[in-house]
Amino acid sequence: MEFIDLKAQYQLYESEIDFAIKEVLQDGQFIMGKKVYDLEEALAREIGVKCCVATSSGTDSLLLALTAIGIEAGDEVICVPYTWISPVEVIRRLKAVPVFVDIDPDTYMINVNQLEEAITKKTKAIIPISLYGQMPDFEKLNAIATKYNIAVIEDAAQSFGATQNGTNSCNASFIGVTSFFPTKPLGCYGDGGALFTNDSNIANKIRALRVHGASERYNHQYIGMNGRIDTLQAAILLAKLPFFKEELKKRTLVGEYYSQRLKGDFVIPKVVPGNTHIYSQYVLRSENRDEVLTNLKKASIPAAIYYPICIHEQPAYLDLGYKRGDFPVAEKTADEVFSIPMHPWLTKENQEIIINVLKLPLLQTA
């Protein structure tokens, strides 16, 4: 049984993907070829924004976004301690200071009610994480950010395709950032990412930054980086994009069936009213996680933990001065969550196998 079945996806779209790859091989434009610009136009239409800039990864996209808005040494950027490492990594890379806010106990995303107390005169940006496939409360987030003149950069690495009150993820803030890592709902066959914004000036600056700070060859206005997406990866994403919405419908059905069958036995994902949830991961919660994972392993059912250790407890970030107990909701969540197989081609028969194994610990202790 596959945790995420990329092989099944390739078999379904094999001819489209192979044709797209062959086009690039025949064209020979492997860096910044036409497919890159075609992808940017297609993604901008998909999200409903003016500008899309395709990049080398989701992490590089975050770095480009922070660089473009002028984050410097000593600036504070608000984030959460419960997420993948990238947002905090790029904040530190720019010698800025991550300021953590605890997460909401139901959604595992930033607790917007605690946001204002973390803002200081040094706060220059907020990076809310749209976690596991849905979005935090952007109405409240944007209102607070506007009040204090702070930029909001959505980390939508796990939520591309999700919506909130009809607004697409990546179009809910000043800049939206996503990842096309192979295991994402829309993934390429290597690293890739993108930024989205309705600000043409910022988009143009990001385009220059991703090519060593040059808006034209040998004319470097900024200290940039190599943040380009390969043409091959762009072509693969373009081949997959026409099937994406149908895949999202299937993901929703798989997620809803899990929730229907597991409600009462585990803490299931809470879908916030107004949100769609694309179940980038299907995340459960249990105080008996170790026992549950042992049973899954015995049954050869793959599982994962996103994320077992909060960022403020990671060795590389201990110098920030936080300690165990500073973010109790995030810490408890990290101790209890786990993820089970989730992809559009997961059959109900396989779901039932997974569900029955998940229920074993509860049956044994009843």
Short mmCIF file of C-alpha atoms in Angstrom, two decimals:
data_model
loop_
_atom_site.label_atom_id
_atom_site.label_comp_id
_atom_site.label_asym_id
_atom_site.label_seq_id
_atom_site.Cartn_x
_atom_site.Cartn_y
_atom_site.Cartn_z
CA MET A 1 0.00 0.00 0.00
CA GLU A 2 1.34 3.43 -0.97
CA PHE A 3 1.31 6.43 1.37
CA ILE A 4 1.06 8.72 -1.70
CA ASP A 5 0.66 6.88 -5.01
CA LEU A 6 2.67 8.82 -7.58
CA LYS A 7 3.03 5.70 -9.73
CA ALA A 8 -0.72 5.46 -10.23
CA GLN A 9 -0.83 9.11 -11.23
CA TYR A 10 1.94 8.68 -13.80
CA GLN A 11 0.23 5.64 -15.32
CA LEU A 12 -2.96 7.67 -15.78
CA TYR A 13 -1.24 10.63 -17.46
CA GLU A 14 1.72 8.80 -18.96
CA SER A 15 1.20 9.91 -22.54
CA GLU A 16 0.64 13.58 -21.60
CA ILE A 17 3.67 13.68 -19.30
CA ASP A 18 5.95 11.84 -21.71
CA PHE A 19 4.92 14.13 -24.56
CA ALA A 20 5.60 17.22 -22.44
CA ILE A 21 9.06 15.96 -21.48
CA LYS A 22 9.86 15.04 -25.08
CA GLU A 23 8.89 18.54 -26.25
CA VAL A 24 11.44 20.07 -23.89
CA LEU A 25 14.13 17.57 -24.89
CA GLN A 26 13.56 18.35 -28.54
CA ASP A 27 13.44 22.09 -27.97
CA GLY A 28 16.64 22.14 -25.90
CA GLN A 29 15.61 25.15 -23.77
CA PHE A 30 16.28 23.54 -20.38
CA ILE A 31 16.67 26.77 -18.38
CA MET A 32 13.90 29.40 -18.54
CA GLY A 33 12.37 27.87 -21.65
CA LYS A 34 8.92 28.74 -22.99
CA LYS A 35 7.21 26.17 -20.75
CA VAL A 36 8.23 28.17 -17.68
CA TYR A 37 6.33 31.23 -18.90
CA ASP A 38 3.41 29.09 -20.07
CA LEU A 39 3.23 27.58 -16.59
CA GLU A 40 3.25 30.98 -14.91
CA GLU A 41 0.37 32.18 -17.08
CA ALA A 42 -1.62 28.99 -16.44
CA LEU A 43 -1.07 29.10 -12.67
CA ALA A 44 -1.98 32.79 -12.47
CA ARG A 45 -5.27 32.02 -14.26
CA GLU A 46 -5.87 29.04 -11.97
CA ILE A 47 -5.45 31.14 -8.82
CA GLY A 48 -6.97 34.35 -10.18
CA VAL A 49 -3.97 36.63 -9.60
CA LYS A 50 -2.17 39.06 -11.88
CA CYS A 51 1.30 37.61 -11.43
CA CYS A 52 2.91 34.22 -10.90
CA VAL A 53 6.65 33.63 -10.67
CA ALA A 54 7.77 29.99 -10.91
CA THR A 55 10.79 29.08 -8.80
CA SER A 56 13.19 26.32 -7.83
CA SER A 57 11.33 25.29 -4.63
CA GLY A 58 8.83 26.34 -2.01
CA THR A 59 11.69 27.23 0.34
CA ASP A 60 13.35 29.43 -2.27
CA SER A 61 9.99 31.06 -2.89
CA LEU A 62 9.77 32.06 0.77
CA LEU A 63 13.31 33.42 0.66
CA LEU A 64 12.51 35.40 -2.49
CA ALA A 65 9.33 36.80 -0.94
CA LEU A 66 11.06 37.99 2.22
CA THR A 67 13.95 39.44 0.23
CA ALA A 68 11.58 41.24 -2.14
CA ILE A 69 9.75 43.03 0.69
CA GLY A 70 13.06 44.11 2.20
CA ILE A 71 13.43 41.92 5.29
CA GLU A 72 16.79 42.68 6.89
CA ALA A 73 18.88 41.75 9.92
CA GLY A 74 17.00 42.42 13.16
CA ASP A 75 13.54 42.59 11.58
CA GLU A 76 10.93 40.39 13.22
CA VAL A 77 8.78 37.96 11.27
CA ILE A 78 5.88 36.19 12.96
CA CYS A 79 5.44 32.47 12.32
CA VAL A 80 4.42 29.35 14.21
CA PRO A 81 6.63 26.74 15.89
CA TYR A 82 4.61 23.86 14.45
CA THR A 83 5.32 23.47 10.74
CA TRP A 84 8.00 22.35 8.31
CA ILE A 85 11.28 24.13 8.91
CA SER A 86 11.39 26.29 5.76
CA PRO A 87 9.73 29.53 6.96
CA VAL A 88 11.96 29.83 10.02
CA GLU A 89 15.00 28.70 8.06
CA VAL A 90 14.69 31.53 5.54
CA ILE A 91 13.94 34.11 8.23
CA ARG A 92 17.21 33.19 9.94
CA ARG A 93 19.03 33.08 6.61
CA LEU A 94 18.30 36.80 6.28
CA LYS A 95 19.43 37.35 9.89
CA ALA A 96 15.91 38.35 10.84
CA VAL A 97 14.21 37.14 14.02
CA PRO A 98 11.41 34.53 14.04
CA VAL A 99 8.72 35.37 16.58
CA PHE A 100 6.48 32.42 17.34
CA VAL A 101 2.77 32.40 18.05
CA ASP A 102 1.12 29.21 19.32
CA ILE A 103 -1.34 27.31 17.16
CA ASP A 104 -5.09 26.81 17.34
CA PRO A 105 -5.90 23.47 19.05
CA ASP A 106 -8.53 22.52 16.46
CA THR A 107 -6.87 23.47 13.17
CA TYR A 108 -3.14 23.40 14.13
CA MET A 109 -2.69 26.70 12.29
CA ILE A 110 -1.75 30.08 13.78
CA ASN A 111 -3.92 31.20 16.67
CA VAL A 112 -5.02 34.54 15.27
CA ASN A 113 -6.34 35.59 18.69
CA GLN A 114 -2.75 35.62 19.99
CA LEU A 115 -1.30 37.43 16.99
CA GLU A 116 -1.51 41.07 18.09
CA GLU A 117 0.35 40.52 21.35
CA ALA A 118 3.34 39.23 19.33
CA ILE A 119 3.58 42.38 17.19
CA THR A 120 6.26 44.95 18.00
CA LYS A 121 7.76 47.96 16.23
CA LYS A 122 10.24 45.56 14.64
CA THR A 123 7.57 43.30 13.11
CA LYS A 124 7.78 43.47 9.31
CA ALA A 125 5.91 40.36 8.14
CA ILE A 126 3.63 37.50 9.12
CA ILE A 127 3.94 34.06 7.55
CA PRO A 128 0.72 32.14 8.25
CA ILE A 129 0.93 28.46 7.32
CA SER A 130 -2.01 26.96 5.44
CA LEU A 131 -1.48 23.56 6.98
CA TYR A 132 -2.45 20.08 5.80
CA GLY A 133 -4.71 21.44 3.06
CA GLN A 134 -6.77 24.33 4.42
CA MET A 135 -6.31 28.01 5.23
CA PRO A 136 -6.28 29.99 8.50
CA ASP A 137 -8.60 32.95 9.04
CA PHE A 138 -7.30 35.42 6.48
CA GLU A 139 -10.02 37.97 7.13
CA LYS A 140 -8.72 38.46 10.68
CA LEU A 141 -5.09 38.04 9.65
CA ASN A 142 -5.25 40.68 6.94
CA ALA A 143 -7.19 43.08 9.15
CA ILE A 144 -4.50 42.91 11.84
CA ALA A 145 -1.73 43.20 9.26
CA THR A 146 -3.35 46.27 7.70
CA LYS A 147 -3.76 47.87 11.13
CA TYR A 148 -0.02 47.60 11.77
CA ASN A 149 1.17 47.96 8.14
CA ILE A 150 2.69 44.47 8.07
CA ALA A 151 3.07 42.26 4.99
CA VAL A 152 1.35 38.87 4.97
CA ILE A 153 3.02 36.03 3.07
CA GLU A 154 0.92 32.88 2.93
CA ASP A 155 2.91 29.66 3.09
CA ALA A 156 0.61 27.61 0.90
CA ALA A 157 2.99 24.71 0.31
CA GLN A 158 0.27 22.30 1.46
CA SER A 159 -2.84 24.13 0.31
CA PHE A 160 -2.56 24.87 -3.41
CA GLY A 161 -6.10 24.27 -4.66
CA ALA A 162 -7.86 25.07 -1.36
CA THR A 163 -10.29 27.98 -0.98
CA GLN A 164 -11.67 30.18 1.77
CA ASN A 165 -15.02 31.85 1.20
CA GLY A 166 -14.41 31.53 -2.53
CA THR A 167 -10.87 32.95 -2.46
CA ASN A 168 -8.09 30.67 -3.64
CA SER A 169 -5.14 29.85 -1.46
CA CYS A 170 -2.16 31.87 -2.78
CA ASN A 171 -4.53 34.79 -3.47
CA ALA A 172 -5.55 35.58 0.10
CA SER A 173 -2.64 37.85 1.05
CA PHE A 174 0.00 40.21 -0.33
CA ILE A 175 2.14 37.30 -1.51
CA GLY A 176 1.25 33.62 -1.66
CA VAL A 177 3.94 30.97 -1.84
CA THR A 178 3.61 27.30 -2.75
CA SER A 179 5.66 24.18 -3.38
CA PHE A 180 5.52 21.63 -6.18
CA PHE A 181 7.55 18.99 -4.37
CA PRO A 182 6.58 15.60 -5.87
CA THR A 183 4.32 14.58 -2.96
CA LYS A 184 2.23 17.77 -3.02
CA PRO A 185 -1.29 17.58 -4.46
CA LEU A 186 0.14 19.29 -7.55
CA GLY A 187 3.72 18.11 -7.77
CA CYS A 188 6.52 17.93 -10.31
CA TYR A 189 9.26 15.28 -10.51
CA GLY A 190 11.86 17.24 -8.60
CA ASP A 191 11.90 20.51 -6.70
CA GLY A 192 9.74 23.41 -7.79
CA GLY A 193 7.66 26.25 -6.40
CA ALA A 194 5.91 29.49 -7.19
CA LEU A 195 4.97 32.91 -5.83
CA PHE A 196 1.68 34.70 -6.49
CA THR A 197 0.84 38.38 -6.10
CA ASN A 198 -1.34 41.12 -7.54
CA ASP A 199 1.49 43.63 -7.15
CA SER A 200 3.30 43.86 -10.50
CA ASN A 201 6.25 45.75 -9.04
CA ILE A 202 6.92 43.08 -6.43
CA ALA A 203 6.51 40.36 -9.07
CA ASN A 204 9.07 42.04 -11.32
CA LYS A 205 11.50 42.36 -8.42
CA ILE A 206 11.06 38.66 -7.62
CA ARG A 207 11.65 37.75 -11.27
CA ALA A 208 14.95 39.62 -11.12
CA LEU A 209 15.92 38.15 -7.74
CA ARG A 210 15.42 34.59 -8.96
CA VAL A 211 17.93 35.16 -11.79
CA HIS A 212 20.85 36.51 -9.75
CA GLY A 213 19.20 39.89 -9.24
CA ALA A 214 19.13 40.80 -12.92
CA SER A 215 16.09 42.08 -14.82
CA GLU A 216 18.17 41.79 -17.99
CA ARG A 217 21.32 39.83 -18.70
CA TYR A 218 24.46 41.29 -17.07
CA ASN A 219 22.50 44.09 -15.41
CA HIS A 220 22.23 43.17 -11.71
CA GLN A 221 20.08 45.58 -9.71
CA TYR A 222 19.82 43.35 -6.64
CA ILE A 223 21.79 40.76 -4.73
CA GLY A 224 19.85 37.80 -6.02
CA MET A 225 20.08 34.03 -6.21
CA ASN A 226 19.58 31.12 -8.57
CA GLY A 227 15.90 30.51 -7.91
CA ARG A 228 14.69 29.32 -11.33
CA ILE A 229 12.47 26.34 -12.01
CA ASP A 230 13.76 23.91 -14.65
CA THR A 231 11.85 23.88 -17.92
CA LEU A 232 11.33 20.11 -17.59
CA GLN A 233 9.59 20.55 -14.23
CA ALA A 234 7.43 23.32 -15.67
CA ALA A 235 6.42 21.05 -18.54
CA ILE A 236 5.49 18.23 -16.17
CA LEU A 237 3.32 20.57 -14.08
CA LEU A 238 1.59 21.85 -17.22
CA ALA A 239 0.81 18.27 -18.23
CA LYS A 240 -0.70 17.51 -14.82
CA LEU A 241 -2.62 20.76 -14.35
CA PRO A 242 -5.68 19.88 -16.49
CA PHE A 243 -6.39 16.91 -14.19
CA PHE A 244 -5.84 18.77 -10.93
CA LYS A 245 -9.41 19.82 -10.12
CA GLU A 246 -10.72 16.31 -10.63
CA GLU A 247 -7.99 15.00 -8.33
CA LEU A 248 -9.04 17.51 -5.68
CA LYS A 249 -12.62 16.21 -5.82
CA LYS A 250 -11.34 12.68 -5.29
CA ARG A 251 -9.10 13.78 -2.41
CA THR A 252 -12.12 15.39 -0.75
CA LEU A 253 -14.14 12.19 -1.02
CA VAL A 254 -11.30 10.12 0.44
CA GLY A 255 -10.86 12.58 3.32
CA GLU A 256 -14.57 12.76 4.05
CA TYR A 257 -14.88 8.97 4.12
CA TYR A 258 -12.00 8.70 6.59
CA SER A 259 -13.63 11.32 8.81
CA GLN A 260 -17.01 9.64 8.66
CA ARG A 261 -15.58 6.27 9.72
CA LEU A 262 -13.05 7.49 12.29
CA LYS A 263 -15.06 10.16 14.07
CA GLY A 264 -15.33 9.29 17.74
CA ASP A 265 -12.28 7.03 17.70
CA PHE A 266 -9.72 9.74 16.88
CA VAL A 267 -9.53 13.49 16.65
CA ILE A 268 -10.28 13.97 12.96
CA PRO A 269 -9.44 17.03 10.83
CA LYS A 270 -11.69 19.99 11.55
CA VAL A 271 -12.76 21.74 8.37
CA VAL A 272 -13.31 25.42 9.17
CA PRO A 273 -16.65 26.85 7.91
CA GLY A 274 -16.04 28.64 4.62
CA ASN A 275 -12.98 26.51 3.88
CA THR A 276 -12.42 23.73 1.42
CA HIS A 277 -9.88 21.15 2.55
CA ILE A 278 -7.68 19.41 -0.02
CA TYR A 279 -6.15 16.94 2.48
CA SER A 280 -2.55 17.38 1.46
CA GLN A 281 -2.13 15.06 4.41
CA TYR A 282 -4.87 13.29 6.31
CA VAL A 283 -3.94 13.94 9.92
CA LEU A 284 -5.36 12.17 12.95
CA ARG A 285 -4.64 12.69 16.62
CA SER A 286 -4.43 10.19 19.47
CA GLU A 287 -2.97 10.06 22.96
CA ASN A 288 -2.16 6.42 22.11
CA ARG A 289 -0.17 7.32 18.99
CA ASP A 290 2.69 4.89 19.61
CA GLU A 291 0.32 1.96 19.95
CA VAL A 292 -1.61 2.98 16.85
CA LEU A 293 1.57 3.34 14.79
CA THR A 294 2.81 -0.04 15.98
CA ASN A 295 -0.36 -1.71 14.74
CA LEU A 296 -0.15 0.10 11.40
CA LYS A 297 3.45 -1.02 10.99
CA LYS A 298 2.56 -4.65 11.78
CA ALA A 299 -0.10 -4.48 9.06
CA SER A 300 2.40 -2.97 6.58
CA ILE A 301 0.38 0.25 6.36
CA PRO A 302 2.60 3.31 5.91
CA ALA A 303 2.21 6.25 8.28
CA ALA A 304 4.09 9.46 9.02
CA ILE A 305 4.27 12.21 11.64
CA TYR A 306 4.01 15.83 10.47
CA TYR A 307 5.67 17.13 12.74
CA PRO A 308 7.21 15.27 15.70
CA ILE A 309 9.38 18.10 17.07
CA CYS A 310 8.44 21.77 17.24
CA ILE A 311 10.87 24.23 15.68
CA HIS A 312 11.67 26.00 18.96
CA GLU A 313 12.94 22.64 20.28
CA GLN A 314 15.19 21.95 17.29
CA PRO A 315 18.96 22.14 18.02
CA ALA A 316 19.60 24.79 15.35
CA TYR A 317 17.07 27.19 16.89
CA LEU A 318 17.65 26.85 20.62
CA ASP A 319 19.48 30.18 20.58
CA LEU A 320 16.14 31.92 20.02
CA GLY A 321 15.60 31.48 23.74
CA TYR A 322 12.36 29.53 23.71
CA LYS A 323 11.89 26.47 25.90
CA ARG A 324 9.57 23.50 26.32
CA GLY A 325 6.28 24.78 27.67
CA ASP A 326 6.32 28.11 25.84
CA PHE A 327 3.91 26.83 23.17
CA PRO A 328 1.86 24.12 24.89
CA VAL A 329 -0.69 23.60 22.11
CA ALA A 330 1.98 23.13 19.45
CA GLU A 331 3.98 20.80 21.72
CA LYS A 332 0.99 18.63 22.60
CA THR A 333 -0.03 18.48 18.96
CA ALA A 334 3.46 17.33 17.95
CA ASP A 335 3.20 14.56 20.54
CA GLU A 336 -0.11 13.20 19.26
CA VAL A 337 -0.61 13.68 15.51
CA PHE A 338 0.05 11.17 12.75
CA SER A 339 -0.85 10.83 9.09
CA ILE A 340 -2.21 7.88 7.15
CA PRO A 341 -2.26 7.07 3.40
CA MET A 342 -3.90 9.82 1.39
CA HIS A 343 -4.16 10.24 -2.38
CA PRO A 344 -6.93 10.50 -4.99
CA TRP A 345 -6.75 6.82 -6.01
CA LEU A 346 -7.12 5.29 -2.58
CA THR A 347 -10.01 2.80 -2.83
CA LYS A 348 -12.67 2.38 -0.18
CA GLU A 349 -11.51 -1.22 0.18
CA ASN A 350 -8.03 -0.05 1.13
CA GLN A 351 -9.47 2.67 3.31
CA GLU A 352 -11.44 0.03 5.19
CA ILE A 353 -8.30 -2.02 5.74
CA ILE A 354 -6.59 1.05 7.19
CA ILE A 355 -9.61 2.01 9.30
CA ASN A 356 -9.97 -1.47 10.78
CA VAL A 357 -6.32 -1.52 11.83
CA LEU A 358 -6.63 1.97 13.29
CA LYS A 359 -9.50 0.82 15.48
CA LEU A 360 -7.58 -2.17 16.91
CA PRO A 361 -6.05 -0.40 19.95
CA LEU A 362 -9.44 0.90 20.99
CA LEU A 363 -11.00 -2.54 20.65
CA GLN A 364 -8.20 -4.15 22.67
CA THR A 365 -8.49 -1.69 25.54
CA ALA A 366 -12.28 -1.62 25.63
#
